[in-house]
């Protein structure tokens, strides 16, 4: 893990950030620069940047990431109104933080922003 990985530092409590949820595989925080009324990040505990780094991984960790997204959407009250899950990968994907994470965006209509 890179020593300057911001999400590792949040995971380890080196940088304080309220964890809304955590389990053995992942944790959830609010995005520091929210782009919607609800903007959360589901972050695996394991530090890797892109799917391309993984080879024949067991998928339990990703199951936990999606389960966390489902639970958080319900907790935030956006499960019925809908939300968007985004994983940015690499430069063209617009990824800024090189520790894999899934954005949960909701609380307003995201139609018209592209991709639906
Ligand atoms: P990416 O562009 O890599 O998919 O998204 C990274 C996200 O992490 C951005 O939306 C950015 O606002 C968020 N972020 C960056 N640094 C921090 C931080 O220190 N705390 C929190 N809560 N979010 C951060």
CSV table of N, CA, C and O and ligand atoms in Angstrom, one decimal:
chain,number,residue,atom,x,y,z
A,1,UNK,N,0.8,-1.2,0.0
A,1,UNK,CA,0.0,0.0,0.0
A,1,UNK,C,0.9,1.2,0.0
A,1,UNK,O,1.8,1.3,0.8
A,2,UNK,N,0.6,2.2,-0.9
A,2,UNK,CA,1.4,3.4,-0.8
A,2,UNK,C,1.2,4.2,0.5
A,2,UNK,O,0.1,4.2,1.0
A,3,UNK,N,2.3,4.8,1.0
A,3,UNK,CA,2.2,5.4,2.3
A,3,UNK,C,1.3,6.7,2.3
A,3,UNK,O,0.8,7.1,3.3
A,4,UNK,N,1.1,7.2,1.1
A,4,UNK,CA,0.3,8.4,1.0
A,4,UNK,C,-1.1,8.2,0.5
A,4,UNK,O,-1.8,9.1,0.0
A,5,UNK,N,-1.5,6.9,0.6
A,5,UNK,CA,-2.9,6.6,0.1
A,5,UNK,C,-3.9,7.2,1.1
A,5,UNK,O,-4.0,6.8,2.3
A,6,UNK,N,-4.7,8.1,0.7
A,6,UNK,CA,-5.6,8.8,1.6
A,6,UNK,C,-6.7,7.9,2.1
A,6,UNK,O,-7.1,8.0,3.3
A,7,UNK,N,-7.2,6.9,1.3
A,7,UNK,CA,-8.2,6.0,1.8
A,7,UNK,C,-7.6,5.0,2.8
A,7,UNK,O,-8.3,4.6,3.7
A,8,UNK,N,-6.4,4.6,2.6
A,8,UNK,CA,-5.7,3.8,3.6
A,8,UNK,C,-5.6,4.5,5.0
A,8,UNK,O,-5.8,4.0,6.0
A,9,UNK,N,-5.3,5.8,4.9
A,9,UNK,CA,-5.1,6.6,6.1
A,9,UNK,C,-6.5,6.8,6.8
A,9,UNK,O,-6.6,6.8,8.0
A,10,UNK,N,-7.5,6.9,6.0
A,10,UNK,CA,-8.9,7.0,6.6
A,10,UNK,C,-9.2,5.6,7.2
A,10,UNK,O,-9.7,5.5,8.3
A,11,UNK,N,-9.0,4.6,6.5
A,11,UNK,CA,-9.2,3.2,6.9
A,11,UNK,C,-8.6,3.0,8.3
A,11,UNK,O,-9.2,2.4,9.2
A,12,UNK,N,-7.3,3.4,8.4
A,12,UNK,CA,-6.5,3.2,9.6
A,12,UNK,C,-6.7,4.2,10.7
A,12,UNK,O,-6.1,4.1,11.8
A,13,UNK,N,-7.6,5.2,10.4
A,13,UNK,CA,-7.8,6.2,11.5
A,13,UNK,C,-6.8,7.3,11.6
A,13,UNK,O,-6.8,8.1,12.5
A,14,UNK,N,-5.8,7.3,10.7
A,14,UNK,CA,-4.7,8.3,10.7
A,14,UNK,C,-5.3,9.6,10.3
A,14,UNK,O,-4.9,10.7,10.9
A,15,UNK,N,-6.3,9.6,9.4
A,15,UNK,CA,-7.0,10.8,9.0
A,15,UNK,C,-8.5,10.5,9.5
A,15,UNK,O,-9.1,9.5,9.1
A,16,UNK,N,-9.0,11.4,10.4
A,16,UNK,CA,-10.3,11.2,11.0
A,16,UNK,C,-11.4,11.4,9.9
A,16,UNK,O,-11.3,12.3,9.1
A,17,UNK,N,-12.3,10.4,9.8
A,17,UNK,CA,-13.4,10.5,8.9
A,17,UNK,C,-14.5,9.6,9.4
A,17,UNK,O,-14.2,8.4,9.8
A,18,UNK,N,-15.7,10.1,9.6
A,18,UNK,CA,-16.8,9.2,10.1
A,18,UNK,C,-17.1,8.0,9.2
A,18,UNK,O,-17.4,8.2,8.0
A,19,UNK,N,-17.0,6.8,9.7
A,19,UNK,CA,-17.3,5.7,9.0
A,19,UNK,C,-18.8,5.4,9.2
A,19,UNK,O,-19.2,5.1,10.4
A,20,UNK,N,-19.6,5.5,8.2
A,20,UNK,CA,-21.0,5.2,8.3
A,20,UNK,C,-21.3,3.8,8.4
A,20,UNK,O,-22.4,3.4,8.9
A,21,UNK,N,-20.4,2.9,7.9
A,21,UNK,CA,-20.6,1.5,7.9
A,21,UNK,C,-19.2,0.9,7.8
A,21,UNK,O,-18.3,1.4,7.1
A,22,UNK,N,-19.1,-0.3,8.4
A,22,UNK,CA,-17.8,-1.0,8.1
A,22,UNK,C,-18.1,-2.5,8.3
A,22,UNK,O,-19.0,-2.9,9.2
A,23,UNK,N,-17.4,-3.4,7.6
A,23,UNK,CA,-17.4,-4.8,7.9
A,23,UNK,C,-16.0,-5.3,7.6
A,23,UNK,O,-15.1,-4.5,7.5
A,24,UNK,N,-15.9,-6.6,7.5
A,24,UNK,CA,-14.5,-7.2,7.3
A,24,UNK,C,-13.9,-6.8,6.0
A,24,UNK,O,-12.6,-6.9,5.9
A,25,UNK,N,-14.7,-6.4,5.0
A,25,UNK,CA,-14.2,-6.2,3.7
A,25,UNK,C,-14.1,-4.8,3.3
A,25,UNK,O,-13.3,-4.4,2.4
A,26,UNK,N,-14.9,-3.9,3.8
A,26,UNK,CA,-15.1,-2.5,3.3
A,26,UNK,C,-15.6,-1.6,4.3
A,26,UNK,O,-16.1,-2.0,5.4
A,27,UNK,N,-15.6,-0.3,4.0
A,27,UNK,CA,-16.2,0.7,4.9
A,27,UNK,C,-16.8,1.8,4.0
A,27,UNK,O,-16.5,1.9,2.8
A,28,UNK,N,-17.6,2.7,4.6
A,28,UNK,CA,-18.3,3.7,3.8
A,28,UNK,C,-18.1,5.0,4.5
A,28,UNK,O,-18.3,5.1,5.8
A,29,UNK,N,-17.8,6.0,3.7
A,29,UNK,CA,-17.7,7.4,4.2
A,29,UNK,C,-18.4,8.3,3.3
A,29,UNK,O,-18.8,8.0,2.1
A,30,UNK,N,-18.7,9.6,3.7
A,30,UNK,CA,-19.3,10.6,2.9
A,30,UNK,C,-18.2,11.2,2.0
A,30,UNK,O,-17.1,11.4,2.5
A,31,UNK,N,-18.5,11.5,0.7
A,31,UNK,CA,-17.5,12.1,-0.1
A,31,UNK,C,-17.3,13.6,0.4
A,31,UNK,O,-18.2,14.2,0.8
A,32,UNK,N,-16.0,14.0,0.4
A,32,UNK,CA,-15.7,15.3,0.9
A,32,UNK,C,-16.2,16.4,0.0
A,32,UNK,O,-16.3,17.6,0.5
A,33,UNK,N,-16.4,16.1,-1.2
A,33,UNK,CA,-16.9,17.1,-2.2
A,33,UNK,C,-18.2,16.5,-2.9
A,33,UNK,O,-18.1,16.1,-4.0
A,34,UNK,N,-19.3,16.6,-2.2
A,34,UNK,CA,-20.5,15.9,-2.6
A,34,UNK,C,-21.0,16.5,-3.9
A,34,UNK,O,-21.1,17.7,-4.0
A,35,UNK,N,-21.4,15.6,-4.9
A,35,UNK,CA,-22.0,16.0,-6.1
A,35,UNK,C,-23.5,15.8,-6.2
A,35,UNK,O,-24.1,16.0,-7.2
A,36,UNK,N,-24.0,15.3,-5.1
A,36,UNK,CA,-25.5,15.1,-5.0
A,36,UNK,C,-25.8,15.1,-3.5
A,36,UNK,O,-24.9,15.0,-2.6
A,37,UNK,N,-27.1,15.2,-3.1
A,37,UNK,CA,-27.4,15.3,-1.7
A,37,UNK,C,-26.9,14.1,-0.9
A,37,UNK,O,-26.5,14.2,0.3
A,38,UNK,N,-26.9,12.9,-1.5
A,38,UNK,CA,-26.2,11.7,-1.0
A,38,UNK,C,-25.1,11.4,-1.9
A,38,UNK,O,-25.2,11.2,-3.1
A,39,UNK,N,-23.9,11.5,-1.3
A,39,UNK,CA,-22.7,11.1,-2.1
A,39,UNK,C,-21.7,10.3,-1.1
A,39,UNK,O,-21.1,11.0,-0.3
A,40,UNK,N,-21.8,9.0,-1.2
A,40,UNK,CA,-21.0,8.2,-0.4
A,40,UNK,C,-19.9,7.4,-1.2
A,40,UNK,O,-20.0,7.3,-2.4
A,41,UNK,N,-18.9,6.9,-0.5
A,41,UNK,CA,-17.9,6.1,-1.1
A,41,UNK,C,-17.8,4.8,-0.3
A,41,UNK,O,-17.7,4.8,0.9
A,42,UNK,N,-17.9,3.7,-1.1
A,42,UNK,CA,-17.7,2.4,-0.5
A,42,UNK,C,-16.3,2.0,-0.9
A,42,UNK,O,-16.0,1.9,-2.0
A,43,UNK,N,-15.5,1.7,0.2
A,43,UNK,CA,-14.1,1.5,0.0
A,43,UNK,C,-13.6,0.2,0.5
A,43,UNK,O,-13.8,-0.1,1.7
A,44,UNK,N,-13.1,-0.7,-0.3
A,44,UNK,CA,-12.6,-2.0,0.2
A,44,UNK,C,-11.4,-1.7,1.2
A,44,UNK,O,-10.6,-0.8,1.0
A,45,UNK,N,-11.3,-2.5,2.2
A,45,UNK,CA,-10.1,-2.4,3.1
A,45,UNK,C,-8.8,-2.6,2.4
A,45,UNK,O,-7.8,-2.0,2.6
A,46,UNK,N,-8.9,-3.6,1.4
A,46,UNK,CA,-7.7,-3.9,0.7
A,46,UNK,C,-7.4,-2.8,-0.3
A,46,UNK,O,-8.2,-2.3,-1.0
A,47,UNK,N,-6.1,-2.4,-0.3
A,47,UNK,CA,-5.7,-1.3,-1.2
A,47,UNK,C,-5.3,-1.8,-2.6
A,47,UNK,O,-4.2,-2.5,-2.7
A,48,UNK,N,-6.1,-1.6,-3.6
A,48,UNK,CA,-5.7,-1.8,-4.9
A,48,UNK,C,-6.4,-0.7,-5.7
A,48,UNK,O,-7.4,-0.1,-5.3
A,49,UNK,N,-5.9,-0.4,-6.9
A,49,UNK,CA,-6.4,0.7,-7.6
A,49,UNK,C,-7.5,0.3,-8.6
A,49,UNK,O,-8.6,0.9,-8.7
A,50,UNK,N,-7.1,-0.7,-9.5
A,50,UNK,CA,-7.9,-1.0,-10.6
A,50,UNK,C,-8.2,-2.5,-10.7
A,50,UNK,O,-7.4,-3.3,-10.2
A,51,UNK,N,-9.3,-2.9,-11.3
A,51,UNK,CA,-9.7,-4.3,-11.5
A,51,UNK,C,-8.6,-5.0,-12.2
A,51,UNK,O,-8.4,-6.2,-12.0
A,52,UNK,N,-7.9,-4.3,-13.1
A,52,UNK,CA,-6.9,-5.0,-13.9
A,52,UNK,C,-5.7,-5.6,-13.0
A,52,UNK,O,-4.9,-6.4,-13.5
A,53,UNK,N,-5.6,-5.1,-11.8
A,53,UNK,CA,-4.6,-5.6,-10.9
A,53,UNK,C,-5.0,-7.0,-10.3
A,53,UNK,O,-4.1,-7.6,-9.7
A,54,UNK,N,-6.2,-7.3,-10.4
A,54,UNK,CA,-6.7,-8.5,-9.7
A,54,UNK,C,-6.7,-9.7,-10.7
A,54,UNK,O,-7.1,-9.6,-11.8
A,55,UNK,N,-6.3,-10.8,-10.2
A,55,UNK,CA,-6.2,-12.0,-11.0
A,55,UNK,C,-6.9,-13.2,-10.2
A,55,UNK,O,-6.5,-13.5,-9.1
A,56,UNK,N,-8.0,-13.7,-10.8
A,56,UNK,CA,-8.7,-14.8,-10.1
A,56,UNK,C,-9.0,-14.6,-8.7
A,56,UNK,O,-8.8,-15.4,-7.8
A,57,UNK,N,-9.4,-13.4,-8.4
A,57,UNK,CA,-9.8,-13.0,-7.0
A,57,UNK,C,-11.1,-13.7,-6.6
A,57,UNK,O,-12.0,-13.8,-7.4
A,58,UNK,N,-11.2,-14.1,-5.4
A,58,UNK,CA,-12.5,-14.5,-4.9
A,58,UNK,C,-13.4,-13.3,-4.9
A,58,UNK,O,-13.0,-12.2,-4.7
A,59,UNK,N,-14.7,-13.5,-5.2
A,59,UNK,CA,-15.6,-12.3,-5.4
A,59,UNK,C,-16.3,-11.9,-4.1
A,59,UNK,O,-17.1,-11.0,-4.1
A,60,UNK,N,-15.9,-12.5,-3.0
A,60,UNK,CA,-16.6,-12.2,-1.7
A,60,UNK,C,-16.5,-10.7,-1.4
A,60,UNK,O,-17.4,-10.1,-0.9
A,61,UNK,N,-15.3,-10.1,-1.6
A,61,UNK,CA,-15.1,-8.7,-1.3
A,61,UNK,C,-16.0,-7.8,-2.1
A,61,UNK,O,-16.6,-6.9,-1.6
A,62,UNK,N,-16.2,-8.1,-3.4
A,62,UNK,CA,-17.1,-7.3,-4.2
A,62,UNK,C,-18.6,-7.5,-3.8
A,62,UNK,O,-19.4,-6.6,-3.8
A,63,UNK,N,-18.9,-8.7,-3.3
A,63,UNK,CA,-20.2,-9.0,-2.8
A,63,UNK,C,-20.5,-8.1,-1.6
A,63,UNK,O,-21.5,-7.5,-1.4
A,64,UNK,N,-19.4,-7.9,-0.7
A,64,UNK,CA,-19.6,-7.0,0.4
A,64,UNK,C,-19.7,-5.6,0.0
A,64,UNK,O,-20.5,-4.8,0.6
A,65,UNK,N,-19.0,-5.2,-1.0
A,65,UNK,CA,-19.1,-3.8,-1.5
A,65,UNK,C,-20.5,-3.5,-2.0
A,65,UNK,O,-21.1,-2.5,-1.6
A,66,UNK,N,-21.1,-4.4,-2.8
A,66,UNK,CA,-22.4,-4.2,-3.3
A,66,UNK,C,-23.5,-4.3,-2.1
A,66,UNK,O,-24.5,-3.6,-2.1
A,67,UNK,N,-23.2,-5.2,-1.2
A,67,UNK,CA,-24.1,-5.3,0.0
A,67,UNK,C,-24.1,-4.0,0.8
A,67,UNK,O,-25.1,-3.5,1.3
A,68,UNK,N,-22.9,-3.4,0.9
A,68,UNK,CA,-22.8,-2.2,1.7
A,68,UNK,C,-23.5,-1.1,0.9
A,68,UNK,O,-24.2,-0.2,1.6
A,69,UNK,N,-23.4,-1.0,-0.4
A,69,UNK,CA,-24.1,0.0,-1.2
A,69,UNK,C,-25.6,-0.2,-1.0
A,69,UNK,O,-26.4,0.8,-0.8
A,70,UNK,N,-26.1,-1.4,-1.0
A,70,UNK,CA,-27.6,-1.6,-0.8
A,70,UNK,C,-28.0,-1.2,0.6
A,70,UNK,O,-29.0,-0.5,0.7
A,71,UNK,N,-27.2,-1.5,1.6
A,71,UNK,CA,-27.6,-1.1,3.0
A,71,UNK,C,-27.5,0.4,3.1
A,71,UNK,O,-28.4,1.0,3.8
A,72,UNK,N,-26.5,1.0,2.6
A,72,UNK,CA,-26.4,2.5,2.7
A,72,UNK,C,-27.5,3.2,2.0
A,72,UNK,O,-28.0,4.2,2.4
A,73,UNK,N,-27.9,2.7,0.8
A,73,UNK,CA,-29.0,3.3,0.1
A,73,UNK,C,-30.3,3.3,0.9
A,73,UNK,O,-31.0,4.3,1.0
A,74,UNK,N,-30.5,2.2,1.6
A,74,UNK,CA,-31.7,2.1,2.4
A,74,UNK,C,-31.6,3.1,3.6
A,74,UNK,O,-32.5,3.8,3.9
A,75,UNK,N,-30.4,3.1,4.2
A,75,UNK,CA,-30.2,4.0,5.4
A,75,UNK,C,-30.3,5.4,5.0
A,75,UNK,O,-30.8,6.2,5.8
A,76,UNK,N,-29.9,5.8,3.8
A,76,UNK,CA,-30.0,7.2,3.3
A,76,UNK,C,-31.3,7.5,2.8
A,76,UNK,O,-31.6,8.7,2.4
A,77,UNK,N,-32.2,6.5,2.7
A,77,UNK,CA,-33.6,6.8,2.2
A,77,UNK,C,-33.7,7.0,0.7
A,77,UNK,O,-34.6,7.7,0.2
A,78,UNK,N,-32.7,6.4,-0.1
A,78,UNK,CA,-32.8,6.6,-1.5
A,78,UNK,C,-33.0,5.3,-2.3
A,78,UNK,O,-32.9,5.3,-3.5
A,79,UNK,N,-33.2,4.2,-1.5
A,79,UNK,CA,-33.4,2.9,-2.1
A,79,UNK,C,-34.6,2.9,-3.1
A,79,UNK,O,-34.5,2.3,-4.2
A,80,UNK,N,-35.7,3.6,-2.8
A,80,UNK,CA,-36.8,3.6,-3.6
A,80,UNK,C,-36.7,4.7,-4.7
A,80,UNK,O,-37.1,4.4,-5.9
A,81,UNK,N,-36.2,5.9,-4.4
A,81,UNK,CA,-36.1,6.9,-5.4
A,81,UNK,C,-35.0,6.6,-6.4
A,81,UNK,O,-35.1,7.1,-7.6
A,82,UNK,N,-34.0,5.9,-6.1
A,82,UNK,CA,-33.0,5.4,-7.0
A,82,UNK,C,-31.7,6.2,-6.8
A,82,UNK,O,-31.6,7.2,-6.0
A,83,UNK,N,-30.7,5.6,-7.3
A,83,UNK,CA,-29.3,6.2,-7.1
A,83,UNK,C,-28.4,5.6,-8.2
A,83,UNK,O,-28.8,4.8,-9.0
A,84,UNK,N,-27.2,6.2,-8.3
A,84,UNK,CA,-26.2,5.7,-9.3
A,84,UNK,C,-25.0,5.2,-8.6
A,84,UNK,O,-24.5,5.9,-7.6
A,85,UNK,N,-24.5,4.1,-9.0
A,85,UNK,CA,-23.2,3.5,-8.5
A,85,UNK,C,-22.1,3.7,-9.6
A,85,UNK,O,-22.4,3.4,-10.8
A,86,UNK,N,-21.0,4.3,-9.2
A,86,UNK,CA,-20.0,4.7,-10.2
A,86,UNK,C,-18.6,4.2,-9.7
A,86,UNK,O,-18.3,4.4,-8.5
A,87,UNK,N,-17.9,3.5,-10.5
A,87,UNK,CA,-16.5,3.1,-10.2
A,87,UNK,C,-15.6,3.7,-11.4
A,87,UNK,O,-15.7,3.3,-12.5
A,88,UNK,N,-14.8,4.7,-11.0
A,88,UNK,CA,-13.9,5.3,-12.0
A,88,UNK,C,-12.6,4.5,-12.0
A,88,UNK,O,-12.1,4.2,-11.0
A,89,UNK,N,-12.2,4.2,-13.2
A,89,UNK,CA,-11.0,3.4,-13.4
A,89,UNK,C,-10.0,4.1,-14.3
A,89,UNK,O,-10.2,4.4,-15.5
A,90,UNK,N,-8.8,4.5,-13.7
A,90,UNK,CA,-7.7,5.0,-14.5
A,90,UNK,C,-7.9,6.4,-15.0
A,90,UNK,O,-8.9,7.1,-14.7
A,91,UNK,N,-7.0,6.8,-15.8
A,91,UNK,CA,-7.0,8.2,-16.3
A,91,UNK,C,-8.2,8.6,-17.1
A,91,UNK,O,-8.9,9.6,-16.8
A,92,UNK,N,-8.6,7.8,-18.1
A,92,UNK,CA,-9.7,8.1,-18.9
A,92,UNK,C,-11.0,8.0,-18.1
A,92,UNK,O,-12.0,8.6,-18.4
A,93,UNK,N,-11.0,7.2,-17.1
A,93,UNK,CA,-12.2,7.0,-16.2
A,93,UNK,C,-12.3,8.1,-15.2
A,93,UNK,O,-13.4,8.2,-14.5
A,94,UNK,N,-11.3,9.0,-15.1
A,94,UNK,CA,-11.4,10.1,-14.2
A,94,UNK,C,-11.1,9.8,-12.8
A,94,UNK,O,-11.4,10.5,-11.9
A,95,UNK,N,-10.4,8.6,-12.6
A,95,UNK,CA,-10.1,8.2,-11.2
A,95,UNK,C,-9.0,9.1,-10.6
A,95,UNK,O,-7.9,9.3,-11.2
A,96,UNK,N,-9.3,9.7,-9.4
A,96,UNK,CA,-8.4,10.6,-8.8
A,96,UNK,C,-7.6,9.9,-7.6
A,96,UNK,O,-6.5,10.2,-7.4
A,97,UNK,N,-8.3,9.0,-6.9
A,97,UNK,CA,-7.7,8.3,-5.8
A,97,UNK,C,-7.4,6.9,-6.2
A,97,UNK,O,-8.4,6.1,-6.6
A,98,UNK,N,-6.2,6.5,-6.1
A,98,UNK,CA,-5.7,5.2,-6.5
A,98,UNK,C,-5.9,4.1,-5.5
A,98,UNK,O,-5.0,3.3,-5.2
A,99,UNK,N,-7.1,4.1,-4.9
A,99,UNK,CA,-7.6,3.0,-4.0
A,99,UNK,C,-9.0,2.8,-4.4
A,99,UNK,O,-9.8,3.7,-4.3
A,100,UNK,N,-9.2,1.6,-5.0
A,100,UNK,CA,-10.6,1.3,-5.5
A,100,UNK,C,-11.7,1.7,-4.6
A,100,UNK,O,-11.6,1.6,-3.4
A,101,UNK,N,-12.7,2.3,-5.2
A,101,UNK,CA,-13.9,2.7,-4.4
A,101,UNK,C,-15.1,2.8,-5.4
A,101,UNK,O,-15.0,3.1,-6.6
A,102,UNK,N,-16.3,2.7,-4.8
A,102,UNK,CA,-17.5,2.9,-5.5
A,102,UNK,C,-18.3,4.1,-4.9
A,102,UNK,O,-18.5,4.2,-3.7
A,103,UNK,N,-18.6,5.0,-5.9
A,103,UNK,CA,-19.5,6.1,-5.5
A,103,UNK,C,-20.9,5.7,-5.4
A,103,UNK,O,-21.4,5.0,-6.3
A,104,UNK,N,-21.7,6.2,-4.4
A,104,UNK,CA,-23.1,6.1,-4.4
A,104,UNK,C,-23.6,7.5,-4.4
A,104,UNK,O,-23.4,8.3,-3.6
A,105,UNK,N,-24.4,7.8,-5.5
A,105,UNK,CA,-24.9,9.2,-5.7
A,105,UNK,C,-26.5,9.1,-5.8
A,105,UNK,O,-27.0,8.3,-6.5
A,106,UNK,N,-27.1,9.9,-5.0
A,106,UNK,CA,-28.6,10.0,-5.1
A,106,UNK,C,-29.1,11.1,-4.3
A,106,UNK,O,-28.4,12.0,-3.9
A,107,UNK,N,-30.5,11.1,-4.2
A,107,UNK,CA,-31.1,12.2,-3.4
A,107,UNK,C,-31.6,13.3,-4.4
A,107,UNK,O,-32.2,14.3,-3.9
A,108,UNK,N,-31.3,13.2,-5.7
A,108,UNK,CA,-31.9,14.0,-6.7
A,108,UNK,C,-31.8,13.3,-8.0
A,108,UNK,O,-31.1,12.2,-8.1
A,109,UNK,N,-32.6,13.8,-9.0
A,109,UNK,CA,-32.5,13.1,-10.3
A,109,UNK,C,-31.1,13.3,-10.9
A,109,UNK,O,-30.7,14.4,-11.0
A,110,UNK,N,-30.6,12.2,-11.4
A,110,UNK,CA,-29.3,12.3,-12.0
A,110,UNK,C,-29.4,12.2,-13.6
A,110,UNK,O,-28.4,12.1,-14.3
A,111,UNK,N,-30.7,12.2,-14.0
A,111,UNK,CA,-30.9,12.2,-15.5
A,111,UNK,C,-30.4,13.5,-16.1
A,111,UNK,O,-30.4,14.5,-15.4
A,112,UNK,N,-29.9,13.4,-17.3
A,112,UNK,CA,-29.4,14.6,-18.0
A,112,UNK,C,-27.9,14.8,-17.7
A,112,UNK,O,-27.3,15.7,-18.3
A,113,UNK,N,-27.3,14.0,-16.8
A,113,UNK,CA,-25.9,14.2,-16.6
A,113,UNK,C,-25.1,13.2,-17.4
A,113,UNK,O,-23.9,13.1,-17.3
A,114,UNK,N,-25.8,12.6,-18.3
A,114,UNK,CA,-25.1,11.6,-19.2
A,114,UNK,C,-25.4,10.2,-18.6
A,114,UNK,O,-25.7,10.0,-17.5
A,115,UNK,N,-25.2,9.2,-19.5
A,115,UNK,CA,-25.3,7.8,-19.1
A,115,UNK,C,-26.8,7.5,-18.6
A,115,UNK,O,-26.9,6.6,-17.8
A,116,UNK,N,-27.7,8.2,-19.1
A,116,UNK,CA,-29.1,7.9,-18.7
A,116,UNK,C,-29.8,9.0,-18.0
A,116,UNK,O,-29.2,10.0,-17.7
B,1,LIG,P1,-12.4,9.3,-8.0
B,1,LIG,O1,-12.3,10.5,-8.9
B,1,LIG,O2,-11.1,8.7,-7.7
B,1,LIG,O3,-13.4,8.2,-8.5
B,1,LIG,O4,-13.1,9.8,-6.7
B,1,LIG,C1,-12.3,10.2,-5.5
B,1,LIG,C2,-13.3,10.8,-4.6
B,1,LIG,O5,-12.7,10.9,-3.3
B,1,LIG,C3,-13.7,12.3,-5.0
B,1,LIG,O6,-15.1,12.4,-5.2
B,1,LIG,C4,-13.2,13.1,-3.8
B,1,LIG,O7,-14.1,14.2,-3.5
B,1,LIG,C5,-13.1,12.1,-2.7
B,1,LIG,N1,-12.1,12.4,-1.7
B,1,LIG,C6,-10.8,12.7,-1.9
B,1,LIG,N2,-10.2,12.9,-0.8
B,1,LIG,C7,-11.1,12.7,0.2
B,1,LIG,C8,-11.0,12.7,1.6
B,1,LIG,O8,-9.9,13.0,2.2
B,1,LIG,N3,-12.1,12.4,2.3
B,1,LIG,C9,-13.3,12.1,1.7
B,1,LIG,N4,-14.3,11.8,2.5
B,1,LIG,N5,-13.4,12.1,0.4
B,1,LIG,C10,-12.3,12.4,-0.4
